[in-house]
mmCIF file of C-alpha atoms in Angstrom:
data_model
loop_
_atom_site.group_PDB
_atom_site.id
_atom_site.type_symbol
_atom_site.label_atom_id
_atom_site.label_comp_id
_atom_site.label_asym_id
_atom_site.label_seq_id
_atom_site.Cartn_x
_atom_site.Cartn_y
_atom_site.Cartn_z
ATOM 1 C CA MET A 595 -15.923 17.208 -19.866
ATOM 2 C CA THR A 596 -12.829 17.079 -22.059
ATOM 3 C CA PRO A 597 -10.145 14.461 -21.330
ATOM 4 C CA ILE A 598 -7.806 17.074 -19.843
ATOM 5 C CA GLU A 599 -10.553 18.400 -17.577
ATOM 6 C CA PHE A 600 -11.245 14.873 -16.410
ATOM 7 C CA PHE A 601 -7.531 14.367 -15.810
ATOM 8 C CA ALA A 602 -7.341 17.565 -13.738
ATOM 9 C CA ALA A 603 -10.447 16.592 -11.744
ATOM 10 C CA ALA A 604 -9.118 13.085 -11.036
ATOM 11 C CA PHE A 605 -5.784 14.575 -9.980
ATOM 12 C CA ALA A 606 -7.468 17.095 -7.656
ATOM 13 C CA VAL A 607 -9.688 14.439 -6.072
ATOM 14 C CA SER A 608 -6.670 12.172 -5.537
ATOM 15 C CA LEU A 609 -4.630 14.997 -4.054
ATOM 16 C CA VAL A 610 -7.347 15.645 -1.468
ATOM 17 C CA ALA A 611 -7.742 11.902 -0.820
ATOM 18 C CA GLY A 612 -4.004 11.502 -0.264
ATOM 19 C CA LEU A 613 -3.892 14.521 2.043
ATOM 20 C CA LEU A 614 -6.862 13.398 4.141
ATOM 21 C CA GLY A 615 -5.676 9.807 4.118
ATOM 22 C CA SER A 616 -2.310 10.668 5.593
ATOM 23 C CA LEU A 617 -3.760 13.102 8.145
ATOM 24 C CA LEU A 618 -6.209 10.473 9.349
ATOM 25 C CA GLY A 619 -3.950 7.468 9.189
ATOM 26 C CA LEU A 620 -6.038 5.821 6.513
ATOM 27 C CA GLY A 621 -4.668 5.117 3.076
ATOM 28 C CA GLY A 622 -5.827 7.254 0.170
ATOM 29 C CA GLY A 623 -7.569 4.272 -1.440
ATOM 30 C CA ILE A 624 -10.603 4.156 0.778
ATOM 31 C CA ILE A 625 -11.336 7.787 -0.157
ATOM 32 C CA VAL A 626 -10.234 7.874 -3.773
ATOM 33 C CA ILE A 627 -12.285 4.863 -4.939
ATOM 34 C CA PRO A 628 -15.703 6.269 -3.980
ATOM 35 C CA ALA A 629 -14.681 9.703 -5.295
ATOM 36 C CA LEU A 630 -13.736 8.299 -8.706
ATOM 37 C CA THR A 631 -16.807 6.115 -9.032
ATOM 38 C CA LEU A 632 -19.457 8.375 -7.499
ATOM 39 C CA LEU A 633 -18.193 11.758 -8.746
ATOM 40 C CA LEU A 634 -16.365 11.010 -11.991
ATOM 41 C CA GLY A 635 -18.209 7.956 -13.294
ATOM 42 C CA VAL A 636 -15.154 5.718 -13.428
ATOM 43 C CA ASP A 637 -15.724 1.953 -13.693
ATOM 44 C CA ILE A 638 -15.114 0.538 -10.186
ATOM 45 C CA ARG A 639 -12.597 -1.988 -11.568
ATOM 46 C CA PHE A 640 -10.438 0.778 -13.036
ATOM 47 C CA ALA A 641 -10.840 2.785 -9.825
ATOM 48 C CA ILE A 642 -9.595 -0.190 -7.807
ATOM 49 C CA GLY A 643 -6.690 -0.767 -10.231
ATOM 50 C CA ALA A 644 -5.646 2.890 -10.021
ATOM 51 C CA SER A 645 -5.995 2.938 -6.244
ATOM 52 C CA ILE A 646 -3.864 -0.151 -5.659
ATOM 53 C CA VAL A 647 -1.030 1.433 -7.635
ATOM 54 C CA SER A 648 -1.287 4.667 -5.663
ATOM 55 C CA VAL A 649 -1.174 2.620 -2.453
ATOM 56 C CA ILE A 650 2.243 1.275 -3.492
ATOM 57 C CA ALA A 651 3.504 4.826 -4.085
ATOM 58 C CA THR A 652 2.442 6.200 -0.710
ATOM 59 C CA SER A 653 3.458 3.126 1.244
ATOM 60 C CA SER A 654 6.917 2.983 -0.321
ATOM 61 C CA GLY A 655 7.493 6.680 0.263
ATOM 62 C CA ALA A 656 6.483 6.481 3.932
ATOM 63 C CA ALA A 657 8.272 3.163 4.467
ATOM 64 C CA ALA A 658 11.543 4.645 3.223
ATOM 65 C CA ALA A 659 11.374 7.219 6.014
ATOM 66 C CA TYR A 660 10.245 4.797 8.742
ATOM 67 C CA VAL A 661 13.038 2.322 7.977
ATOM 68 C CA ARG A 662 15.585 5.108 8.436
ATOM 69 C CA GLN A 663 14.091 5.941 11.823
ATOM 70 C CA ARG A 664 14.367 2.260 12.818
ATOM 71 C CA MET A 665 10.730 2.125 13.820
ATOM 72 C CA THR A 666 9.863 -0.759 11.484
ATOM 73 C CA ASN A 667 10.281 -4.347 12.635
ATOM 74 C CA LEU A 668 11.623 -5.761 9.374
ATOM 75 C CA ARG A 669 11.540 -9.362 10.569
ATOM 76 C CA VAL A 670 7.919 -9.218 11.674
ATOM 77 C CA ALA A 671 7.098 -7.519 8.360
ATOM 78 C CA MET A 672 8.764 -10.216 6.267
ATOM 79 C CA PHE A 673 7.166 -12.975 8.344
ATOM 80 C CA LEU A 674 3.649 -11.538 8.067
ATOM 81 C CA GLU A 675 4.049 -10.810 4.355
ATOM 82 C CA LEU A 676 3.746 -14.569 3.832
ATOM 83 C CA ALA A 677 0.106 -14.166 4.841
ATOM 84 C CA THR A 678 -0.679 -10.741 3.343
ATOM 85 C CA THR A 679 0.643 -11.617 -0.129
ATOM 86 C CA THR A 680 -1.229 -14.930 -0.177
ATOM 87 C CA GLY A 681 -4.352 -13.064 0.934
ATOM 88 C CA ALA A 682 -3.851 -10.275 -1.606
ATOM 89 C CA ILE A 683 -3.575 -12.730 -4.481
ATOM 90 C CA SER A 684 -6.724 -14.545 -3.302
ATOM 91 C CA GLY A 685 -8.548 -11.232 -2.989
ATOM 92 C CA ALA A 686 -7.485 -9.847 -6.371
ATOM 93 C CA TYR A 687 -8.445 -13.143 -7.971
ATOM 94 C CA LEU A 688 -11.845 -13.105 -6.228
ATOM 95 C CA ALA A 689 -12.462 -9.543 -7.410
ATOM 96 C CA GLY A 690 -12.490 -10.850 -10.957
ATOM 97 C CA LEU A 691 -15.264 -13.287 -10.066
ATOM 98 C CA PHE A 692 -17.534 -10.985 -8.051
ATOM 99 C CA SER A 693 -20.018 -8.789 -9.871
ATOM 100 C CA VAL A 694 -19.627 -5.002 -9.634
ATOM 101 C CA ARG A 695 -22.641 -4.838 -7.301
ATOM 102 C CA TRP A 696 -20.926 -7.058 -4.763
ATOM 103 C CA LEU A 697 -17.775 -4.949 -4.945
ATOM 104 C CA TYR A 698 -19.832 -1.882 -3.999
ATOM 105 C CA LEU A 699 -21.481 -3.715 -1.120
ATOM 106 C CA ILE A 700 -18.252 -5.117 0.310
ATOM 107 C CA PHE A 701 -16.586 -1.741 -0.081
ATOM 108 C CA ALA A 702 -19.415 -0.040 1.802
ATOM 109 C CA VAL A 703 -19.070 -2.465 4.712
ATOM 110 C CA VAL A 704 -15.267 -2.169 4.947
ATOM 111 C CA MET A 705 -15.554 1.602 4.740
ATOM 112 C CA GLY A 706 -18.096 1.731 7.546
ATOM 113 C CA TYR A 707 -15.847 -0.483 9.657
ATOM 114 C CA SER A 708 -12.819 1.752 9.003
ATOM 115 C CA ALA A 709 -14.822 4.801 10.037
ATOM 116 C CA LEU A 710 -15.624 3.187 13.360
ATOM 117 C CA MET A 711 -12.023 2.013 13.828
ATOM 118 C CA MET A 712 -10.900 5.630 13.663
ATOM 119 C CA PHE A 713 -12.658 6.226 16.937
ATOM 120 C CA ARG A 714 -10.947 3.361 18.678
ATOM 121 C CA LYS A 715 -8.774 4.656 21.464
ATOM 122 C CA ARG A 716 -5.115 4.158 20.682
ATOM 123 C CA HIS A 717 -2.920 2.989 23.503
ATOM 124 C CA SER A 718 0.701 1.973 23.770
ATOM 125 C CA ILE A 719 1.356 0.071 26.946
ATOM 126 C CA ILE A 720 4.154 -2.420 27.241
ATOM 127 C CA ASP A 721 2.341 -5.594 28.158
ATOM 128 C CA SER A 722 4.832 -7.676 30.108
ATOM 129 C CA GLY A 723 2.222 -10.375 30.670
ATOM 130 C CA ALA A 724 2.003 -11.246 26.961
ATOM 131 C CA PRO A 725 1.972 -14.992 26.336
ATOM 132 C CA VAL A 726 5.362 -16.482 25.530
ATOM 133 C CA SER A 727 5.664 -17.593 21.946
ATOM 134 C CA ALA A 728 8.221 -20.253 21.058
ATOM 135 C CA LEU A 729 7.858 -19.439 17.354
ATOM 136 C CA ALA A 730 8.521 -15.746 17.933
ATOM 137 C CA ASP A 731 11.593 -16.693 19.970
ATOM 138 C CA ARG A 732 12.894 -19.037 17.303
ATOM 139 C CA LEU A 733 12.394 -16.482 14.522
ATOM 140 C CA LYS A 734 13.897 -13.729 16.722
ATOM 141 C CA LEU A 735 10.924 -11.443 16.125
ATOM 142 C CA HIS A 736 11.427 -9.437 19.348
ATOM 143 C CA ASP A 737 13.094 -6.078 18.905
ATOM 144 C CA THR A 738 13.857 -2.653 20.309
ATOM 145 C CA TYR A 739 12.874 0.758 19.024
ATOM 146 C CA TYR A 740 13.776 4.292 20.007
ATOM 147 C CA ASP A 741 10.743 6.226 21.211
ATOM 148 C CA GLU A 742 11.191 9.920 20.454
ATOM 149 C CA ALA A 743 8.493 11.089 22.839
ATOM 150 C CA GLU A 744 9.899 9.078 25.744
ATOM 151 C CA ARG A 745 13.524 9.620 24.656
ATOM 152 C CA THR A 746 14.483 6.075 25.416
ATOM 153 C CA ASP A 747 14.945 2.648 23.828
ATOM 154 C CA ILE A 748 11.953 0.401 24.384
ATOM 155 C CA ASP A 749 12.270 -3.394 24.250
ATOM 156 C CA TYR A 750 9.233 -5.384 23.278
ATOM 157 C CA LYS A 751 8.306 -9.035 22.801
ATOM 158 C CA VAL A 752 6.119 -10.334 20.007
ATOM 159 C CA ALA A 753 3.163 -12.528 20.995
ATOM 160 C CA ARG A 754 0.847 -14.857 19.036
ATOM 161 C CA PRO A 755 2.579 -14.872 15.631
ATOM 162 C CA GLN A 756 0.186 -17.548 14.343
ATOM 163 C CA VAL A 757 -2.886 -15.426 15.145
ATOM 164 C CA GLY A 758 -1.097 -12.546 13.430
ATOM 165 C CA LEU A 759 -0.668 -14.635 10.289
ATOM 166 C CA GLY A 760 -4.371 -15.505 10.224
ATOM 167 C CA LEU A 761 -5.492 -11.889 10.648
ATOM 168 C CA MET A 762 -2.988 -10.736 8.030
ATOM 169 C CA TYR A 763 -4.391 -13.208 5.526
ATOM 170 C CA ILE A 764 -7.803 -11.574 5.972
ATOM 171 C CA ALA A 765 -6.268 -8.102 5.667
ATOM 172 C CA GLY A 766 -4.571 -9.249 2.449
ATOM 173 C CA VAL A 767 -7.834 -10.556 0.972
ATOM 174 C CA VAL A 768 -9.598 -7.256 1.686
ATOM 175 C CA SER A 769 -6.679 -5.318 0.224
ATOM 176 C CA GLY A 770 -6.610 -7.392 -2.965
ATOM 177 C CA LEU A 771 -10.374 -7.391 -3.349
ATOM 178 C CA LEU A 772 -10.882 -3.651 -2.921
ATOM 179 C CA GLY A 773 -7.567 -2.125 -3.967
ATOM 180 C CA ILE A 774 -6.900 -0.495 -0.616
ATOM 181 C CA GLY A 775 -3.955 -0.811 1.778
ATOM 182 C CA SER A 776 -6.195 -2.092 4.604
ATOM 183 C CA GLY A 777 -3.981 -0.551 7.278
ATOM 184 C CA ALA A 778 -7.143 -0.336 9.407
ATOM 185 C CA LEU A 779 -6.996 -4.134 9.638
ATOM 186 C CA LYS A 780 -3.224 -4.579 9.795
ATOM 187 C CA VAL A 781 -2.483 -2.210 12.658
ATOM 188 C CA PRO A 782 -4.915 -3.808 15.157
ATOM 189 C CA ALA A 783 -3.646 -7.268 14.205
ATOM 190 C CA MET A 784 -0.144 -6.283 15.304
ATOM 191 C CA ASP A 785 -1.038 -3.925 18.101
ATOM 192 C CA LEU A 786 -3.785 -5.952 19.804
ATOM 193 C CA ALA A 787 -3.060 -9.572 18.865
ATOM 194 C CA MET A 788 0.724 -9.556 18.615
ATOM 195 C CA ARG A 789 1.349 -6.899 21.270
ATOM 196 C CA LEU A 790 3.659 -4.709 19.230
ATOM 197 C CA PRO A 791 3.894 -1.082 20.413
ATOM 198 C CA ILE A 792 1.461 1.101 18.433
ATOM 199 C CA LYS A 793 4.211 3.138 16.750
ATOM 200 C CA VAL A 794 5.990 -0.013 15.611
ATOM 201 C CA SER A 795 2.654 -1.468 14.435
ATOM 202 C CA THR A 796 1.880 1.611 12.363
ATOM 203 C CA ALA A 797 5.343 1.798 10.779
ATOM 204 C CA THR A 798 5.473 -1.939 10.090
ATOM 205 C CA SER A 799 1.944 -1.912 8.630
ATOM 206 C CA ASN A 800 2.950 0.877 6.263
ATOM 207 C CA PHE A 801 6.055 -1.013 5.246
ATOM 208 C CA MET A 802 4.050 -4.171 4.492
ATOM 209 C CA ILE A 803 1.285 -2.428 2.566
ATOM 210 C CA GLY A 804 3.558 -1.862 -0.450
ATOM 211 C CA VAL A 805 4.332 -5.563 -0.824
ATOM 212 C CA THR A 806 0.706 -6.576 -0.250
ATOM 213 C CA ALA A 807 -0.422 -4.052 -2.850
ATOM 214 C CA ALA A 808 2.241 -5.160 -5.335
ATOM 215 C CA ALA A 809 0.899 -8.722 -5.147
ATOM 216 C CA SER A 810 -2.631 -7.642 -6.051
ATOM 217 C CA ALA A 811 -1.423 -4.986 -8.520
ATOM 218 C CA GLY A 812 0.300 -7.808 -10.412
ATOM 219 C CA VAL A 813 -3.034 -9.591 -10.788
ATOM 220 C CA TYR A 814 -4.858 -6.385 -11.775
ATOM 221 C CA PHE A 815 -2.182 -5.533 -14.341
ATOM 222 C CA ALA A 816 -2.246 -8.986 -15.886
ATOM 223 C CA ARG A 817 -6.040 -8.759 -16.126
ATOM 224 C CA GLY A 818 -5.910 -5.378 -17.888
ATOM 225 C CA ASP A 819 -7.622 -3.469 -15.048
ATOM 226 C CA ILE A 820 -4.900 -0.819 -14.753
ATOM 227 C CA ASN A 821 -5.940 1.951 -17.135
ATOM 228 C CA PRO A 822 -3.071 4.456 -17.527
ATOM 229 C CA PHE A 823 -5.418 7.355 -18.214
ATOM 230 C CA ILE A 824 -6.949 6.893 -14.749
ATOM 231 C CA ALA A 825 -3.978 5.479 -12.831
ATOM 232 C CA ALA A 826 -1.660 8.384 -13.809
ATOM 233 C CA PRO A 827 -3.592 11.237 -12.143
ATOM 234 C CA VAL A 828 -4.520 9.019 -9.189
ATOM 235 C CA ALA A 829 -0.960 7.847 -8.458
ATOM 236 C CA ALA A 830 0.528 11.331 -8.851
ATOM 237 C CA GLY A 831 -2.292 12.991 -6.893
ATOM 238 C CA VAL A 832 -2.405 10.577 -3.958
ATOM 239 C CA LEU A 833 1.386 10.599 -3.627
ATOM 240 C CA GLY A 834 1.502 14.423 -3.726
ATOM 241 C CA GLY A 835 -1.327 14.729 -1.217
ATOM 242 C CA SER A 836 0.084 12.232 1.254
ATOM 243 C CA THR A 837 3.551 13.799 1.067
ATOM 244 C CA ALA A 838 2.052 17.174 1.902
ATOM 245 C CA GLY A 839 -0.064 15.565 4.629
ATOM 246 C CA ALA A 840 2.958 14.013 6.318
ATOM 247 C CA ARG A 841 4.587 17.462 6.509
ATOM 248 C CA VAL A 842 1.692 19.121 8.321
ATOM 249 C CA LEU A 843 0.734 16.105 10.401
ATOM 250 C CA GLY A 844 2.133 17.411 13.681
ATOM 251 C CA ARG A 845 0.603 20.842 13.320
ATOM 252 C CA ILE A 846 -3.107 20.204 13.235
ATOM 253 C CA ASN A 847 -5.698 19.229 15.778
ATOM 254 C CA SER A 848 -6.564 15.841 14.411
ATOM 255 C CA SER A 849 -9.353 14.894 16.796
ATOM 256 C CA ARG A 850 -11.766 17.462 15.338
ATOM 257 C CA VAL A 851 -10.792 16.509 11.774
ATOM 258 C CA ARG A 852 -11.410 12.901 12.708
ATOM 259 C CA ALA A 853 -14.881 13.543 14.075
ATOM 260 C CA VAL A 854 -15.956 15.362 10.912
ATOM 261 C CA PHE A 855 -14.359 12.740 8.777
ATOM 262 C CA VAL A 856 -16.026 9.763 10.420
ATOM 263 C CA ILE A 857 -19.368 11.300 9.481
ATOM 264 C CA VAL A 858 -18.218 11.848 5.890
ATOM 265 C CA LEU A 859 -16.941 8.263 5.669
ATOM 266 C CA LEU A 860 -20.219 6.853 6.979
ATOM 267 C CA TRP A 861 -22.165 8.979 4.506
ATOM 268 C CA VAL A 862 -20.025 7.824 1.561
ATOM 269 C CA SER A 863 -20.302 4.264 2.803
ATOM 270 C CA ALA A 864 -24.087 4.622 2.634
ATOM 271 C CA GLN A 865 -23.825 5.981 -0.925
ATOM 272 C CA MET A 866 -21.791 2.967 -1.986
ATOM 273 C CA LEU A 867 -24.321 0.707 -0.292
ATOM 274 C CA ILE A 868 -27.169 2.312 -2.237
ATOM 275 C CA LYS A 869 -25.239 1.891 -5.466
ATOM 276 C CA GLY A 870 -24.700 -1.762 -4.672
ATOM 277 C CA LEU A 871 -28.308 -2.562 -3.769
ATOM 278 C CA MET B 1096 18.583 -8.607 19.629
ATOM 279 C CA THR B 1097 16.842 -9.680 22.791
ATOM 280 C CA THR B 1098 17.881 -13.305 22.369
ATOM 281 C CA SER B 1099 20.961 -15.051 23.760
ATOM 282 C CA ALA B 1100 24.155 -13.674 22.215
ATOM 283 C CA GLN B 1101 24.726 -9.943 21.776
ATOM 284 C CA PRO B 1102 25.384 -9.243 18.102
ATOM 285 C CA ASP B 1103 28.828 -7.777 17.489
ATOM 286 C CA HIS B 1104 29.336 -4.284 16.194
ATOM 287 C CA GLU B 1105 30.049 -5.495 12.672
ATOM 288 C CA ALA B 1106 26.747 -7.375 12.433
ATOM 289 C CA LEU B 1107 24.809 -4.304 13.613
ATOM 290 C CA GLU B 1108 26.582 -2.232 10.998
ATOM 291 C CA ARG B 1109 25.542 -4.738 8.320
ATOM 292 C CA VAL B 1110 21.911 -4.526 9.438
ATOM 293 C CA ARG B 1111 22.112 -0.730 9.244
ATOM 294 C CA GLN B 1112 23.584 -0.927 5.733
ATOM 295 C CA THR B 1113 20.732 -3.188 4.632
ATOM 296 C CA GLU B 1114 18.130 -0.853 6.078
ATOM 297 C CA LEU B 1115 19.660 2.118 4.270
ATOM 298 C CA LEU B 1116 19.811 0.169 1.010
ATOM 299 C CA ILE B 1117 16.121 -0.798 1.321
ATOM 300 C CA SER B 1118 15.182 2.787 2.149
ATOM 301 C CA ASN B 1119 17.070 4.193 -0.852
ATOM 302 C CA LEU B 1120 15.648 1.541 -3.150
ATOM 303 C CA LEU B 1121 12.075 2.409 -2.150
ATOM 304 C CA ARG B 1122 12.652 6.128 -2.551
ATOM 305 C CA GLY B 1123 14.429 5.741 -5.907
ATOM 306 C CA GLY B 1124 11.718 3.482 -7.323
ATOM 307 C CA VAL B 1125 8.932 5.900 -6.397
ATOM 308 C CA LEU B 1126 10.760 8.943 -7.811
ATOM 309 C CA LEU B 1127 11.599 7.188 -11.086
ATOM 310 C CA SER B 1128 8.039 5.958 -11.567
ATOM 311 C CA ILE B 1129 6.448 9.321 -10.837
ATOM 312 C CA ALA B 1130 8.863 10.994 -13.285
ATOM 313 C CA LEU B 1131 7.861 8.487 -16.000
ATOM 314 C CA ILE B 1132 4.140 8.929 -15.234
ATOM 315 C CA ILE B 1133 4.356 12.735 -15.490
ATOM 316 C CA PHE B 1134 6.487 12.598 -18.639
ATOM 317 C CA GLY B 1135 4.190 10.035 -20.280
ATOM 318 C CA THR B 1136 1.134 12.133 -19.446
ATOM 319 C CA ALA B 1137 2.701 15.223 -21.017
ATOM 320 C CA ILE B 1138 3.534 13.240 -24.170
ATOM 321 C CA THR B 1139 -0.038 11.886 -24.323
ATOM 322 C CA PHE B 1140 -1.535 15.366 -24.361
ATOM 323 C CA ILE B 1141 1.071 16.671 -26.837
ATOM 324 C CA HIS B 1142 0.364 13.818 -29.259
ATOM 325 C CA HIS B 1143 -3.409 14.188 -28.961
ATOM 326 C CA PRO B 1144 -4.332 17.884 -29.025
ATOM 327 C CA GLY B 1145 -7.967 16.782 -29.323
ATOM 328 C CA TYR B 1146 -7.862 15.678 -25.671
ATOM 329 C CA LEU B 1147 -7.643 19.336 -24.679
ATOM 330 C CA THR B 1148 -10.833 20.414 -26.429
ATOM 331 C CA ASP B 1149 -12.993 17.478 -27.483
ATOM 332 C CA SER B 1150 -15.445 16.200 -24.862
ATOM 333 C CA ALA B 1151 -16.516 13.326 -27.116
ATOM 334 C CA GLN B 1152 -13.138 11.652 -26.614
ATOM 335 C CA LEU B 1153 -13.474 11.242 -22.847
ATOM 336 C CA ASP B 1154 -15.746 8.190 -22.670
ATOM 337 C CA GLY B 1155 -13.479 5.944 -24.716
ATOM 338 C CA LEU B 1156 -10.453 6.915 -22.630
ATOM 339 C CA ARG B 1157 -12.149 6.654 -19.260
ATOM 340 C CA ASP B 1158 -13.985 3.416 -19.950
ATOM 341 C CA GLY B 1159 -11.042 1.799 -21.706
ATOM 342 C CA ALA B 1160 -12.969 1.292 -24.951
ATOM 343 C CA ASP B 1161 -10.200 3.071 -26.906
ATOM 344 C CA GLY B 1162 -7.809 0.385 -25.753
ATOM 345 C CA PHE B 1163 -4.547 1.023 -23.941
ATOM 346 C CA PRO B 1164 -1.253 -0.833 -23.679
ATOM 347 C CA ALA B 1165 -2.099 -3.433 -21.041
ATOM 348 C CA SER B 1166 0.369 -6.258 -21.655
ATOM 349 C CA PHE B 1167 4.171 -6.377 -21.581
ATOM 350 C CA GLY B 1168 4.184 -6.788 -25.388
ATOM 351 C CA GLY B 1169 1.789 -3.885 -25.860
ATOM 352 C CA ILE B 1170 3.887 -1.645 -23.619
ATOM 353 C CA VAL B 1171 7.120 -2.503 -25.464
ATOM 354 C CA ARG B 1172 5.463 -1.792 -28.834
ATOM 355 C CA GLY B 1173 4.016 1.458 -27.471
ATOM 356 C CA LEU B 1174 7.412 2.531 -26.156
ATOM 357 C CA GLY B 1175 8.875 1.861 -29.612
ATOM 358 C CA ALA B 1176 6.292 4.253 -31.036
ATOM 359 C CA PHE B 1177 7.033 6.772 -28.210
ATOM 360 C CA GLU B 1178 3.421 6.594 -27.135
ATOM 361 C CA GLY B 1179 2.527 8.557 -23.996
ATOM 362 C CA ARG B 1180 0.305 5.972 -22.356
ATOM 363 C CA ALA B 1181 2.949 3.266 -22.827
ATOM 364 C CA ILE B 1182 5.426 5.496 -20.944
ATOM 365 C CA VAL B 1183 2.838 5.932 -18.171
ATOM 366 C CA MET B 1184 2.394 2.155 -18.023
ATOM 367 C CA LEU B 1185 6.163 1.715 -17.780
ATOM 368 C CA GLY B 1186 6.128 4.107 -14.820
ATOM 369 C CA LEU B 1187 3.304 2.119 -13.201
ATOM 370 C CA LEU B 1188 5.242 -1.109 -13.715
ATOM 371 C CA VAL B 1189 8.327 0.437 -12.096
ATOM 372 C CA LEU B 1190 6.088 1.317 -9.144
ATOM 373 C CA ILE B 1191 4.725 -2.247 -8.892
ATOM 374 C CA ALA B 1192 8.276 -3.610 -9.193
ATOM 375 C CA THR B 1193 9.615 -1.405 -6.363
ATOM 376 C CA PRO B 1194 8.354 -3.506 -3.414
ATOM 377 C CA VAL B 1195 9.280 -6.652 -5.353
ATOM 378 C CA MET B 1196 12.873 -5.411 -5.631
ATOM 379 C CA ARG B 1197 12.805 -4.599 -1.920
ATOM 380 C CA VAL B 1198 11.913 -8.220 -1.164
ATOM 381 C CA ALA B 1199 14.631 -9.514 -3.516
ATOM 382 C CA VAL B 1200 17.291 -7.344 -1.848
ATOM 383 C CA SER B 1201 16.143 -8.587 1.560
ATOM 384 C CA ILE B 1202 16.751 -12.208 0.526
ATOM 385 C CA LEU B 1203 20.366 -11.357 -0.309
ATOM 386 C CA ALA B 1204 20.729 -9.521 2.989
ATOM 387 C CA PHE B 1205 19.443 -12.517 4.982
ATOM 388 C CA VAL B 1206 21.651 -14.949 3.066
ATOM 389 C CA HIS B 1207 24.597 -12.677 3.709
ATOM 390 C CA ALA B 1208 23.777 -12.577 7.426
ATOM 391 C CA GLY B 1209 23.574 -16.390 7.513
ATOM 392 C CA ASP B 1210 19.904 -16.275 8.541
ATOM 393 C CA ARG B 1211 18.506 -19.298 6.721
ATOM 394 C CA ALA B 1212 14.980 -19.265 8.140
ATOM 395 C CA PHE B 1213 14.400 -15.698 7.021
ATOM 396 C CA ALA B 1214 16.118 -16.172 3.665
ATOM 397 C CA ILE B 1215 13.565 -18.936 2.979
ATOM 398 C CA ILE B 1216 10.573 -16.934 4.287
ATOM 399 C CA THR B 1217 11.543 -13.976 2.109
ATOM 400 C CA ALA B 1218 12.156 -16.173 -0.935
ATOM 401 C CA VAL B 1219 8.632 -17.590 -0.567
ATOM 402 C CA VAL B 1220 7.217 -14.052 -0.471
ATOM 403 C CA LEU B 1221 9.118 -13.220 -3.671
ATOM 404 C CA ALA B 1222 7.809 -16.375 -5.342
ATOM 405 C CA LEU B 1223 4.234 -15.384 -4.349
ATOM 406 C CA LEU B 1224 4.696 -11.927 -5.863
ATOM 407 C CA LEU B 1225 5.894 -13.406 -9.144
ATOM 408 C CA LEU B 1226 3.059 -15.937 -9.062
ATOM 409 C CA ALA B 1227 0.565 -13.057 -8.861
ATOM 410 C CA LEU B 1228 1.359 -12.002 -12.429
ATOM 411 C CA ALA B 1229 0.931 -15.539 -13.758
ATOM 412 C CA LEU B 1230 -2.320 -16.079 -11.826
ATOM 413 C CA GLY B 1231 -3.769 -12.789 -13.001
ATOM 414 C CA LYS B 1232 -3.364 -13.915 -16.604
ATOM 415 C CA ALA B 1233 -5.047 -17.214 -15.860
ATOM 416 C CA GLY B 1234 -7.960 -15.472 -14.123
ATOM 417 C CA GLY B 1235 -8.358 -12.883 -16.923
#
């Protein structure tokens, strides 16, 4: 394979990863890392470095749109970023200490978990019985968003901010360690633990992912794990794919795509496991 | 918004302005970085015609054995020499800096709105982001 052929292949793989990632609500990272390592023989550290950069691109692009639609809870995002950035730095630092084998193993486990999470039934009920949180009151975390489907403003209260911080630290560690956005961990932390409406959780998670990823990308850059020859096609490809994916999102039957994809994810997860053992 | 006093119209307008500024900043940062990455890639292939035909050159590039500009100093030197991969790295740095800028702008917005608690929270997040670069060097 000549360098330009490799470049084209990495770009194509990233384009597909970005497209699938946005259609399925996963980031591109969880797809692009196994593709680069298993198919194109890229060192997993460079794959992680390239992925984390592409995560910033897609998150920032999507966040720009969500903020305009006033779906993001900026205050909750800023508050929780205390935990995700601390976690991301810990994770990126840990990644330098773990051997490559362990990275494969941890990746396989997180990937398997994400596959199962995709089957979790999404619900968006306003839970009026949520526990009162003095901290959330003091920080004025409660907010209102306009629900397009319901055509009305919906008020919501934020519960358990401390639990949210703890879960976000874990999400940050996973993100920093594996170079993924870890939206699969962030959304449930907000939606289930903190009782944010699912649409707000998704938009706020996306908004936070860029900052989380920037924290770990800083560590990866300083360590020399961001190889421009690999990061260039990955960043451009994932961003292109996810932009296209966002355009067609409303027009496809996602439940069938999901079912097929869960099987693919589990299979790839097994491949990574084998490589790690 | 759900707490005691109703914010006046002017305050809501300020919040809206901040949100638009953050949104534009994110969009601008991504577009600039992608433009630099594409341009730098084109320059790389123009400077090294061998990359189009020679399979033997792939391993060194892919595995990093050929070396690439990986530090601020290396990137500045590479930019001076108009080197493609240094331009790509600049684009990647712009991308990494985009969320950092977003956090910095938010601090100003909170200070402006007289929201001390959130100005402090956001300043801590910014400090953590800057710390990441320093820590990465130490862990290298």
